[in-house]
Short mmCIF file of C-alpha atoms in Angstrom, two decimals:
data_model
loop_
_atom_site.label_atom_id
_atom_site.label_comp_id
_atom_site.label_asym_id
_atom_site.label_seq_id
_atom_site.Cartn_x
_atom_site.Cartn_y
_atom_site.Cartn_z
CA ASP M 10 10.69 -31.94 75.89
CA ILE M 11 11.84 -32.35 72.33
CA VAL M 12 10.16 -29.84 70.05
CA MET M 13 9.39 -30.97 66.54
CA THR M 14 9.04 -28.27 63.94
CA GLN M 15 7.60 -28.98 60.46
CA THR M 16 7.77 -26.82 57.36
CA PRO M 17 5.84 -25.93 55.45
CA LEU M 18 2.54 -26.07 57.27
CA SER M 19 0.63 -26.16 54.04
CA SER M 20 1.74 -27.53 50.71
CA PRO M 21 -0.44 -27.11 47.61
CA VAL M 22 0.83 -29.55 44.98
CA THR M 23 -0.07 -30.36 41.39
CA LEU M 24 -1.06 -33.98 40.72
CA GLY M 25 1.95 -35.98 39.53
CA GLN M 26 4.44 -33.48 40.98
CA PRO M 27 6.73 -34.07 43.95
CA ALA M 28 6.21 -32.81 47.49
CA SER M 29 8.61 -32.47 50.33
CA ILE M 30 8.07 -31.89 54.00
CA SER M 31 10.79 -30.96 56.49
CA CYS M 32 10.89 -31.86 60.16
CA ARG M 33 13.46 -30.49 62.58
CA SER M 34 13.91 -31.57 66.13
CA SER M 35 15.20 -29.37 68.97
CA GLN M 36 17.76 -31.98 69.94
CA SER M 37 19.29 -35.07 68.32
CA LEU M 38 17.00 -38.04 67.92
CA VAL M 39 19.78 -40.60 68.06
CA HIS M 40 18.89 -42.96 70.84
CA SER M 41 21.45 -44.57 73.14
CA ASP M 42 20.83 -47.84 71.31
CA GLY M 43 22.06 -46.19 68.10
CA ASN M 44 18.70 -46.01 66.36
CA THR M 45 16.90 -42.80 65.39
CA TYR M 46 13.26 -43.08 66.23
CA LEU M 47 11.76 -40.59 63.78
CA SER M 48 8.48 -41.64 62.07
CA TRP M 49 6.09 -40.05 59.63
CA LEU M 50 2.32 -40.40 59.82
CA GLN M 51 -0.40 -39.61 57.30
CA GLN M 52 -3.87 -38.58 58.33
CA ARG M 53 -6.42 -38.54 55.51
CA PRO M 54 -9.56 -36.40 56.06
CA GLY M 55 -11.83 -38.05 58.59
CA GLN M 56 -9.43 -40.90 59.18
CA PRO M 57 -7.08 -41.94 62.04
CA PRO M 58 -3.37 -41.48 61.47
CA ARG M 59 -1.51 -44.15 59.66
CA LEU M 60 2.19 -45.00 59.91
CA LEU M 61 4.13 -44.35 56.70
CA ILE M 62 7.78 -44.31 57.66
CA TYR M 63 9.65 -45.40 60.80
CA LYS M 64 13.31 -45.05 61.90
CA ILE M 65 13.81 -42.25 59.36
CA SER M 66 13.56 -44.16 56.11
CA ASN M 67 11.79 -47.48 56.51
CA ARG M 68 8.45 -47.76 54.73
CA PHE M 69 5.76 -49.50 56.76
CA SER M 70 3.87 -52.44 55.31
CA GLY M 71 1.68 -51.50 52.38
CA VAL M 72 3.11 -47.98 51.92
CA PRO M 73 3.68 -47.13 48.28
CA ASP M 74 7.28 -46.59 47.23
CA ARG M 75 6.56 -43.03 46.15
CA PHE M 76 6.95 -42.14 49.83
CA SER M 77 10.51 -41.93 51.13
CA GLY M 78 12.12 -40.59 54.23
CA SER M 79 15.60 -39.30 54.82
CA GLY M 80 17.72 -37.34 57.27
CA ALA M 81 19.78 -37.68 60.36
CA GLY M 82 20.33 -36.18 63.79
CA THR M 83 17.92 -33.25 63.92
CA ASP M 84 16.85 -32.74 60.31
CA PHE M 85 14.52 -35.03 58.46
CA THR M 86 12.47 -35.03 55.23
CA LEU M 87 9.48 -36.85 53.86
CA LYS M 88 9.22 -36.91 50.07
CA ILE M 89 6.38 -37.93 47.85
CA SER M 90 7.83 -38.49 44.36
CA ARG M 91 4.54 -38.01 42.50
CA VAL M 92 1.53 -36.84 44.44
CA GLU M 93 -1.72 -38.71 43.84
CA ALA M 94 -5.20 -37.63 44.84
CA GLU M 95 -5.25 -40.18 47.66
CA ASP M 96 -2.20 -38.49 49.23
CA VAL M 97 -4.31 -35.46 50.31
CA GLY M 98 -4.22 -35.08 54.10
CA VAL M 99 -2.09 -33.97 56.99
CA TYR M 100 1.38 -35.38 57.57
CA TYR M 101 3.04 -35.51 60.99
CA CYS M 102 6.55 -36.36 62.07
CA VAL M 103 6.85 -37.85 65.57
CA GLN M 104 9.86 -38.74 67.68
CA GLY M 105 10.14 -41.94 69.66
CA THR M 106 13.50 -41.44 71.06
CA GLN M 107 12.63 -39.74 74.31
CA PHE M 108 9.53 -39.35 76.51
CA PRO M 109 7.26 -37.55 76.18
CA ARG M 110 6.68 -38.52 72.65
CA THR M 111 6.24 -35.33 70.62
CA PHE M 112 4.71 -34.60 67.21
CA GLY M 113 5.27 -31.90 64.65
CA GLN M 114 2.40 -29.46 64.07
CA GLY M 115 1.36 -31.24 60.86
CA THR M 116 1.66 -30.29 57.23
CA LYS M 117 -1.46 -30.15 55.08
CA VAL M 118 -0.96 -31.51 51.58
CA GLU M 119 -3.60 -30.43 49.13
CA ILE M 120 -4.02 -30.49 45.41
CA LYS M 121 -3.70 -27.18 43.56
CA GLU E 8 -5.11 -58.45 60.99
CA VAL E 9 -4.30 -55.95 63.77
CA GLN E 10 -7.38 -54.26 65.15
CA LEU E 11 -7.68 -51.63 67.88
CA VAL E 12 -11.20 -50.65 68.94
CA GLU E 13 -11.59 -47.77 71.41
CA SER E 14 -14.83 -47.19 73.41
CA GLY E 15 -16.13 -45.30 76.31
CA GLY E 16 -16.16 -41.77 74.93
CA ASN E 17 -18.90 -39.53 76.23
CA LEU E 18 -19.99 -36.09 77.25
CA VAL E 19 -18.75 -35.31 80.76
CA LYS E 20 -19.00 -32.30 82.97
CA PRO E 21 -15.88 -30.45 84.06
CA GLY E 22 -14.39 -32.14 87.11
CA GLY E 23 -15.89 -35.46 86.06
CA SER E 24 -14.34 -38.83 85.43
CA LEU E 25 -14.44 -41.38 82.64
CA ARG E 26 -12.71 -44.57 81.64
CA LEU E 27 -11.81 -45.31 77.98
CA SER E 28 -11.07 -48.83 76.72
CA CYS E 29 -9.15 -50.12 73.80
CA ALA E 30 -9.68 -53.73 72.71
CA ALA E 31 -6.80 -55.21 70.75
CA SER E 32 -6.49 -58.22 68.48
CA GLY E 33 -4.29 -59.64 65.80
CA PHE E 34 -0.94 -59.35 67.56
CA PRO E 35 0.70 -60.59 70.82
CA PHE E 36 -0.84 -57.92 73.06
CA SER E 37 0.79 -59.02 76.27
CA ARG E 38 4.22 -58.34 74.79
CA ALA E 39 3.37 -54.94 73.41
CA SER E 40 3.58 -51.44 74.94
CA MET E 41 0.53 -49.37 74.19
CA ASN E 42 -0.07 -45.63 73.81
CA TRP E 43 -2.88 -43.20 74.11
CA VAL E 44 -2.77 -40.22 71.77
CA ARG E 45 -5.44 -37.52 71.57
CA GLN E 46 -6.50 -34.97 68.98
CA ALA E 47 -8.55 -31.91 69.92
CA PRO E 48 -11.10 -30.84 67.24
CA GLY E 49 -9.27 -29.34 64.29
CA LYS E 50 -5.90 -29.64 66.06
CA GLY E 51 -2.82 -31.84 65.77
CA LEU E 52 -1.83 -35.00 67.64
CA GLU E 53 -0.82 -35.02 71.33
CA TRP E 54 0.73 -37.96 73.11
CA VAL E 55 -1.08 -38.73 76.38
CA GLY E 56 0.82 -41.71 77.75
CA ARG E 57 2.00 -45.30 77.36
CA ILE E 58 2.09 -48.45 79.31
CA LYS E 59 4.91 -50.97 79.01
CA SER E 60 4.30 -54.70 78.71
CA LYS E 61 4.35 -56.56 81.99
CA SER E 62 7.54 -58.29 80.98
CA ASP E 63 9.16 -54.79 80.66
CA GLY E 64 7.81 -53.77 84.06
CA GLY E 65 4.29 -52.77 83.19
CA THR E 66 4.86 -49.11 84.26
CA ALA E 67 3.29 -46.14 82.61
CA ASP E 68 4.52 -42.71 81.53
CA TYR E 69 2.34 -39.63 81.03
CA ALA E 70 2.38 -36.28 79.38
CA ALA E 71 2.77 -33.46 81.89
CA LEU E 72 -0.64 -32.05 81.16
CA VAL E 73 -2.43 -35.26 82.35
CA LYS E 74 0.02 -36.64 84.94
CA GLY E 75 -1.78 -37.08 88.28
CA ARG E 76 -5.24 -36.96 86.62
CA PHE E 77 -4.98 -39.88 84.10
CA THR E 78 -4.01 -43.49 84.67
CA ILE E 79 -3.23 -46.10 82.04
CA SER E 80 -3.70 -49.79 82.92
CA ARG E 81 -3.96 -53.05 81.02
CA ASP E 82 -5.76 -56.35 81.22
CA ASP E 83 -3.66 -58.82 79.26
CA SER E 84 -6.18 -61.65 79.71
CA ASN E 85 -8.69 -59.64 77.72
CA ASN E 86 -6.21 -57.84 75.45
CA THR E 87 -7.47 -54.50 76.54
CA VAL E 88 -5.81 -51.20 77.65
CA PHE E 89 -7.63 -48.56 79.67
CA LEU E 90 -7.35 -44.82 80.19
CA GLN E 91 -8.87 -43.69 83.46
CA MET E 92 -9.44 -39.97 83.57
CA HIS E 93 -10.27 -37.80 86.58
CA GLY E 94 -10.55 -34.09 87.09
CA LEU E 95 -11.57 -33.59 83.47
CA GLU E 96 -11.19 -30.12 81.98
CA THR E 97 -12.69 -28.62 78.85
CA GLU E 98 -9.18 -28.77 77.35
CA ASP E 99 -9.35 -32.57 77.51
CA THR E 100 -12.02 -32.55 74.82
CA ALA E 101 -10.57 -34.67 72.02
CA LEU E 102 -10.68 -37.79 69.97
CA TYR E 103 -8.69 -40.37 71.90
CA TYR E 104 -6.75 -42.97 69.99
CA CYS E 105 -4.93 -46.03 71.21
CA THR E 106 -1.90 -47.09 69.27
CA THR E 107 0.63 -49.82 69.48
CA GLY E 108 4.01 -49.06 70.94
CA ALA E 109 5.72 -47.73 67.85
CA ALA E 110 2.56 -46.04 66.59
CA ASP E 111 2.37 -48.62 63.81
CA TYR E 112 -1.28 -49.36 64.27
CA TRP E 113 -4.10 -46.93 65.33
CA GLY E 114 -7.68 -47.38 66.32
CA GLN E 115 -10.53 -45.23 64.99
CA GLY E 116 -10.65 -43.20 68.21
CA THR E 117 -13.37 -42.47 70.74
CA LEU E 118 -14.64 -38.97 71.43
CA LEU E 119 -14.51 -37.32 74.81
CA THR E 120 -16.35 -33.98 75.23
CA VAL E 121 -15.97 -32.09 78.48
CA SER E 122 -18.58 -29.40 78.78
CA SER E 123 -21.04 -28.05 81.27
#
């Protein structure tokens, strides 16, 4: 199984400041079709997860442009350019390249 | 608008069985693969399994922890996907979400508690 490792596990951020979360996979996420199926999810307190980013860097419908994704191969990053109060929650990376699908442990973003 | 509504969660004794349902609307369900993902209280997300569309073969894949105990099926005439669970263990206690194939849409979840 592909192991997804996120760092940090907790990220206290000042409102208006940037935040960055790293996700590393135990093997390359490049699929045989040439795509890299790495997504980022946001889970606000008491809510189900919500898709933010798919295929490394594509923002899902309705996602603010302060969220961006980057990376390749085994190393990926989610950045929030300026954290807002509504961004508080847990962020997960997930790989869709190989079964079983596997998630990172989650990174808790909170306001300092 | 895409909607996924899970139901069927309950309190079940260890060794028991339960079937969860997920009613979908707002997208061409019959052409979509569907996943089940669970989240134990206070924990992270864990993929349970997925079922392909019938046009892709309609087969299901499962996480090792549930293989042989859980079965995913679908009823395209009613836009519903099911998770049949047998041999339930206390470790299966979780909020169970159904999601579309690429995890682009999620339901609100239904809670399974396995306890004596």
